[in-house]
Each structure stands twice: as C-alpha cells, then as structure tokens.
Amino acid sequence: KARIHGVFLPSEMRIRHYHEHYKTSHNLGTYLQFITSSSIVVENYMTRILTGQWEEGTPVTEAHLEIAKNIISSKVTLWPTRGLDDMQKHWVEWYRWQEGALGFHRDLVREFGDDDLDIRNLVLGMDCLFPPAPSSPSVELREVPDGMKLVELETGGKVIVDKFGKVVETVEEPPPPPKPKVKREMSDLEREVDAILKERNALDQKLFNYAVELYNARKKSS
C-alpha cells in the first residue's frame, strides 16, 4: 500500500500556478524568463523530487524516470487531476471517516433524540464531499395524472406521456446545446513557450502518462 498520496498536475498547469503564486515574492521575472531559468521547478520537477535530483544542473535521465515509475507504483500514489473525487473517496474508506461520522450521528440521536430537525438533517461524512444532486422542486412535486407517467429525456428535459407514449405536456425544457468552441490560433510566443515546456519536461510527461495508466488500472479493478 502507498504511504503517501498526492495530486499530479500536468507540467504546464503546475508551473503556471507556481509562477503566479511566487513571481513577486521570489522575483521570478516574466513567465518566459522563469521557464527558461535554471530552477528545478521548470525542468522535470516531479521526476527530480522522486529520485533525489534536487541540485540545479544535475542531470535527469530515462534511468531516473524508471526509478520514479517504480516509486509511484509502490510507495507513492499520485492521482491525476481527473481522479480527485476518487482520491478523496479512497481516503474516506481507508481512514474509515464515514463509519466515524455515522457513529457520531448515532451518539447525537442517542443523546438528543431524532425529533430534532437539526440532527435529523445533519450532513456528515461522504455526503459533505459528494452531496446528492438537488432535484427540481417543480418536477419533484408535480402530480402525474392516472395512466400517465413522467419521463426524463436523454437531452435532459422531462415530459408527461400517456399510455401510448405520446407527449401530453412538457414539464421541464431540455437545456440548450452547448455553443461550439472556437479554437484560437496560438501566437508565436505561445508556441515558443509550449515548445520549451515540452522539451524541458519530457520525462515528467512520460511519468504523468504512467500515473494515468495506474489510475485507470485502479478504477478498472475497483
């Protein structure tokens, strides 16, 4: 079992967040100046910290990448950003937080009784992190005539249909289709920055891809 869990951000996202947060206090200069500096933060940082290559200028190679892969497959679990909910659920199950929350709720009921609305409606444990999606009150309270039923459409709307499947009333309109995204052309500076980041973080990208593979395998086996 892994001893340490963490979130593995893509290199560009991690570096940009770091620069935005520390550019003034650490005198990092412009973003272009920072990503071309000697700082280990902008050059295969994750591979470096997992293999002990802390000194600026020290080389990181494919051999270090293989060591880092071994570490995240056995000692450290790194969750890609898409797995944040799963990471929290894993912690809740591992540390038995849900059981503790339910036990706490039972103690409250035992002491104060379940007639107290505040106690009855108390949200604890997993429900704090992942509350159920609220339903539409207008739909939830709508009375459907005998012989008819409320149907939720694949598009997201809700209608009342008769026994022959004919729509007799629209209860909730489907949401409008999303507007198509217009892909903006990258400027010459953005292309240069992108090329620099890819070149200086090629090992970290391979490590990130491996972390995603491990995450997908965990999802499949759970």
XYZ file of C-alpha atoms in Angstrom:
222
model
C 0.000 0.000 0.000
C 1.195 3.508 -0.776
C 2.371 5.557 2.178
C 1.885 8.946 0.510
C -0.897 10.219 -1.741
C -0.767 13.359 -3.842
C -2.191 15.119 -6.886
C -0.133 15.009 -10.082
C -0.761 18.153 -12.104
C 0.280 18.416 -15.758
C 3.584 20.284 -16.034
C 2.208 23.406 -17.704
C -0.555 23.792 -15.112
C 1.805 23.204 -12.174
C 4.466 25.614 -13.464
C 1.946 28.341 -14.277
C 0.353 28.082 -10.803
C 3.793 28.252 -9.191
C 4.781 31.314 -11.207
C 1.515 33.121 -10.488
C 1.858 32.469 -6.764
C 5.554 33.230 -6.292
C 6.509 35.592 -9.126
C 6.645 38.627 -6.830
C 7.907 37.169 -3.545
C 10.565 35.019 -5.287
C 11.452 37.536 -8.026
C 10.770 35.012 -10.769
C 10.542 37.545 -13.565
C 8.255 37.041 -16.560
C 6.804 33.652 -17.341
C 9.191 33.199 -20.274
C 12.158 34.128 -18.087
C 11.037 31.658 -15.454
C 10.540 28.644 -17.723
C 13.990 29.188 -19.269
C 15.709 29.601 -15.877
C 17.861 27.026 -14.083
C 15.183 26.351 -11.460
C 14.404 22.655 -10.983
C 10.725 23.613 -10.778
C 10.602 24.064 -14.564
C 12.637 21.020 -15.586
C 11.188 17.554 -14.898
C 10.418 18.548 -11.322
C 8.357 15.503 -10.356
C 10.976 13.079 -11.671
C 13.626 15.054 -9.805
C 11.980 15.111 -6.387
C 11.112 11.411 -6.555
C 14.714 10.457 -7.386
C 16.597 12.955 -5.230
C 17.952 15.153 -8.049
C 17.491 18.393 -6.116
C 20.501 20.372 -7.265
C 20.115 22.745 -10.189
C 22.008 21.483 -13.207
C 22.072 17.842 -12.102
C 21.002 15.574 -14.960
C 17.793 13.562 -15.046
C 17.648 10.655 -17.465
C 15.427 7.789 -18.564
C 17.013 5.779 -15.733
C 15.675 8.301 -13.220
C 12.275 8.064 -14.908
C 12.205 4.288 -14.377
C 13.055 4.804 -10.692
C 10.255 7.374 -10.382
C 7.797 4.968 -12.056
C 8.713 2.283 -9.553
C 8.156 4.704 -6.672
C 4.678 5.819 -7.787
C 3.641 2.212 -8.395
C 4.665 1.003 -4.939
C 5.368 3.740 -2.371
C 3.648 6.947 -3.519
C 0.233 7.135 -5.191
C -0.124 10.152 -7.474
C -3.644 10.893 -8.651
C -4.160 12.805 -11.914
C -6.485 15.781 -11.677
C -9.345 13.748 -13.134
C -9.136 11.447 -10.110
C -9.585 13.992 -7.311
C -13.000 12.654 -6.274
C -11.670 9.097 -6.268
C -8.693 10.163 -4.167
C -10.991 11.676 -1.537
C -13.239 8.607 -1.556
C -10.173 6.404 -1.116
C -9.125 8.426 1.948
C -12.631 8.229 3.397
C -12.642 4.436 3.028
C -9.029 3.943 4.148
C -9.361 6.059 7.295
C -12.972 4.934 7.883
C -14.195 8.520 8.113
C -17.688 7.530 7.000
C -18.014 4.989 9.793
C -16.820 7.584 12.286
C -19.339 10.136 11.003
C -22.216 7.661 11.250
C -21.151 6.705 14.776
C -21.051 10.379 15.744
C -24.561 10.818 14.344
C -25.850 7.813 16.306
C -24.404 9.299 19.501
C -26.200 12.598 18.807
C -29.512 10.794 18.247
C -28.996 8.746 21.402
C -28.360 11.903 23.438
C -30.875 14.323 21.937
C -33.385 12.111 20.108
C -34.241 12.015 16.415
C -37.081 14.542 16.731
C -34.587 17.397 16.476
C -34.711 18.597 12.847
C -31.152 19.930 13.002
C -29.871 16.485 13.976
C -32.136 14.666 11.535
C -30.950 16.833 8.606
C -27.293 16.845 9.624
C -24.968 16.146 6.681
C -21.906 14.102 7.622
C -19.092 12.056 6.143
C -19.096 11.353 2.422
C -22.235 13.419 1.883
C -20.240 16.536 2.792
C -17.824 15.862 -0.063
C -20.281 14.419 -2.560
C -23.780 15.732 -1.827
C -26.606 14.293 -3.933
C -27.589 16.463 -6.867
C -30.633 18.589 -5.985
C -33.744 17.753 -7.948
C -36.052 20.329 -9.433
C -38.833 21.099 -6.908
C -41.303 21.834 -9.705
C -40.774 18.360 -11.159
C -40.461 16.572 -7.838
C -43.797 17.911 -6.549
C -45.665 17.618 -9.854
C -48.680 15.291 -9.739
C -48.931 12.990 -12.761
C -52.491 12.025 -13.846
C -53.512 8.374 -13.662
C -52.486 6.355 -16.703
C -49.635 8.712 -17.481
C -46.024 8.894 -16.383
C -43.186 11.339 -16.062
C -40.315 10.598 -18.454
C -36.827 12.076 -18.356
C -35.463 12.630 -21.836
C -31.896 11.823 -22.876
C -31.499 15.502 -23.732
C -32.190 16.426 -20.111
C -35.790 17.593 -20.251
C -38.851 15.964 -18.613
C -42.259 15.318 -20.166
C -45.536 13.660 -19.237
C -46.620 10.923 -21.659
C -49.857 8.962 -21.963
C -50.164 5.176 -22.133
C -49.407 5.269 -25.868
C -46.137 7.157 -25.312
C -47.493 10.418 -26.708
C -46.215 13.587 -25.068
C -49.092 15.465 -23.487
C -47.130 18.088 -21.603
C -43.571 19.334 -21.286
C -42.689 19.687 -17.617
C -39.080 20.780 -17.941
C -37.389 22.068 -21.081
C -34.050 20.478 -22.016
C -31.016 22.709 -21.607
C -29.810 24.498 -24.733
C -26.994 22.732 -26.623
C -23.516 23.963 -25.723
C -22.010 26.535 -28.027
C -19.242 25.106 -30.214
C -15.802 26.056 -29.003
C -13.805 28.200 -31.362
C -10.185 27.113 -31.347
C -7.927 30.138 -31.111
C -4.691 30.162 -33.019
C -1.601 30.211 -30.803
C 0.651 33.225 -31.048
C 4.349 32.840 -31.878
C 5.214 33.477 -28.224
C 2.722 30.830 -27.039
C 4.204 28.311 -29.490
C 7.685 29.084 -28.204
C 6.588 28.674 -24.581
C 4.808 25.410 -25.372
C 7.874 24.005 -27.138
C 10.159 24.968 -24.237
C 7.859 23.367 -21.649
C 7.571 20.133 -23.636
C 11.319 19.899 -24.166
C 12.229 20.591 -20.535
C 9.527 18.335 -19.070
C 9.538 15.367 -21.432
C 10.330 12.906 -18.620
C 7.620 14.361 -16.396
C 5.108 13.950 -19.236
C 6.004 10.266 -19.501
C 5.687 9.960 -15.730
C 2.295 11.696 -15.823
C 1.091 9.308 -18.553
C 2.214 6.387 -16.395
C 0.352 7.804 -13.386
C -2.800 7.981 -15.535
C -2.289 4.327 -16.557
C -2.023 3.323 -12.888
C -5.130 5.327 -12.050
C -7.119 3.718 -14.866
C -5.995 0.269 -13.707
C -7.151 1.057 -10.152
C -10.524 2.243 -11.468
C -10.939 -0.899 -13.543
C -10.119 -3.236 -10.661
C -12.291 -1.452 -8.066
